[in-house]
């Protein structure tokens, strides 16, 4: 079967088993190895990508359901020559990353969350991370960074709004 | 990577087409969050699959003054959003927003939750039992409505010949609550679940999930509640005492908890449930 979808802004045509999990195509066919296959059952979040702008686990997504969809992976969030996504830059600046295994998924989940929840509380941030497991950091620095990043985002929006008055 | 180039994969454009595929052996694929884990359980993915995502009415939630209709393809996230703030349906919102994790909730459907036959921990099953739901199935001879309890008990046979299309609810509830106990606060399946719903006559339906293989109503406790002065326990402590006295469940042993433990926690969950009911808008 042939399935056509957009992958990181380009058309992609897949011709094979429609029940193939998206994560396998990303890693084995497209060599987009930022997306990790860890638990393969929806618990760890390391395989999170955006499908039609929603953060979802790619290990449980059969490619047959992707016809016409827009898929973005960590590699597509900001390509090499572009500025990092503000959350990626903030994680780097805060030295929040340890082994890094969980971070592509963490960034994909939390970047979509920040876009949709600009006023999120600390508790909201923690609730949004329930499906992203990190064995190294103890989470607090990640939560701190997201909270700082959101505050910065609000401040920038306020300044931009004020400048227009 | 490919398991079979020959796999049949039909994106049904109508429910009739989906039922016709089911009748010749195709397995229904909704969000895929349960089905895609079959290989991890040592089960091969089906040779023939029919998807429902191109059938628009299955993704609708229709709320009118007296009734509510939820399409089987509505995701947990969409269900929580649609019902949040509607008095009486706190249990359904709690089940939809408390299950699994955000990424799964964006994909997993209510139909998939109810049709995962060997999944004892399904949150929506006890919540819908407490809310008095019925379900609609599409068969080759048309639509068929049945009570949710009958569906849960008979679904293995029913789903051989039918597809779950809708969940139907009356809007006669004033308050409901869904209390789940995972071992850790987040990310685990619940060890035990108590859902409760109260109508305007203070008639209380209580359902329990994850304790036995299939969720069911706790009718002995419902009757004990009704026998109290005023038809409802005077406080949460009294409710817990009645729950301990009328505990007639057979706890199922599982990797995350043994049967006795699931039974032991039920009175506490009932206590929390009654406290949550009292805190709702409908009873304030
Ligand atoms: C990491 C993880 C954590 C989870 N935690 C919880 C939890 O805490 N609480 C909870 O309740 N659930 C939990 N679940 C289970 C989850 O709710 C189910 O996987 C999900 O609801 C299945 O829905 P789906 O749309 O993905 O179904 P699918 O995987 O597509 O299908 C599941 C089954 O239902 C059948 N089916 C689907 N729709 C229909 C239909 N309309 N008619 C007939 N048959 C149909 C399919 O043939 C298949 O047998 C968890 C799942 C995961 C992966
Ligand atoms: S690999 Fe997909 S959630 Fe763990
Ligand atoms: S940094 Fe190592 S798992 Fe998160």
XYZ file of C-alpha atoms in Angstrom, chain A residues 1 16-21 24-25 28-29 39-43 54-57 60-62 64-65 67 127-128 130-131, chain B residues 1-5 7 9 29-33 36-37 40 45 49 51 53-54 77 101-104 106-107 186-187 189:
60
model
C 0.000 0.000 0.000
C 4.976 -1.017 2.233
C 3.006 -2.407 5.192
C 0.421 0.199 6.374
C 0.625 -1.146 9.923
C 4.316 -0.188 10.191
C 4.759 2.090 13.221
C 10.350 2.679 12.397
C 9.959 4.634 9.187
C 15.075 3.094 9.560
C 13.927 4.625 6.272
C 9.275 1.233 25.321
C 7.235 0.940 22.106
C 4.034 0.948 24.141
C 3.102 4.534 24.792
C 4.555 4.870 28.283
C -0.428 17.455 18.035
C 2.218 15.705 20.142
C 1.634 11.946 19.886
C 3.690 8.763 20.347
C 1.746 3.389 18.221
C 0.914 5.266 15.017
C 0.419 2.910 12.048
C -1.689 3.830 7.201
C -3.464 6.399 9.372
C -2.438 9.711 4.604
C 0.693 17.161 34.155
C 1.812 17.697 30.546
C 3.187 12.565 32.570
C 3.912 10.648 29.369
C 10.550 -3.728 8.665
C 7.415 -4.752 6.801
C 5.410 -7.641 8.225
C 3.330 -8.153 5.108
C 3.085 -6.276 1.835
C -2.058 -6.715 4.361
C -6.036 -1.901 4.943
C -8.514 0.053 13.855
C -9.410 3.230 15.730
C -6.519 5.152 17.359
C -4.298 2.062 17.371
C -2.967 2.579 20.911
C -0.417 -1.625 17.909
C 0.881 -3.237 21.091
C 4.597 -6.955 22.334
C -1.083 -7.728 13.846
C -7.760 -3.955 8.988
C -10.197 2.075 9.898
C -11.280 7.761 10.956
C -12.848 8.829 7.656
C -8.903 14.446 25.012
C -1.025 10.184 29.518
C -1.608 13.270 27.349
C -0.085 11.799 24.150
C -2.239 8.657 24.400
C -4.973 12.668 22.068
C -5.202 9.454 20.035
C 0.809 9.376 37.144
C 1.209 7.022 34.222
C -3.053 1.709 35.107
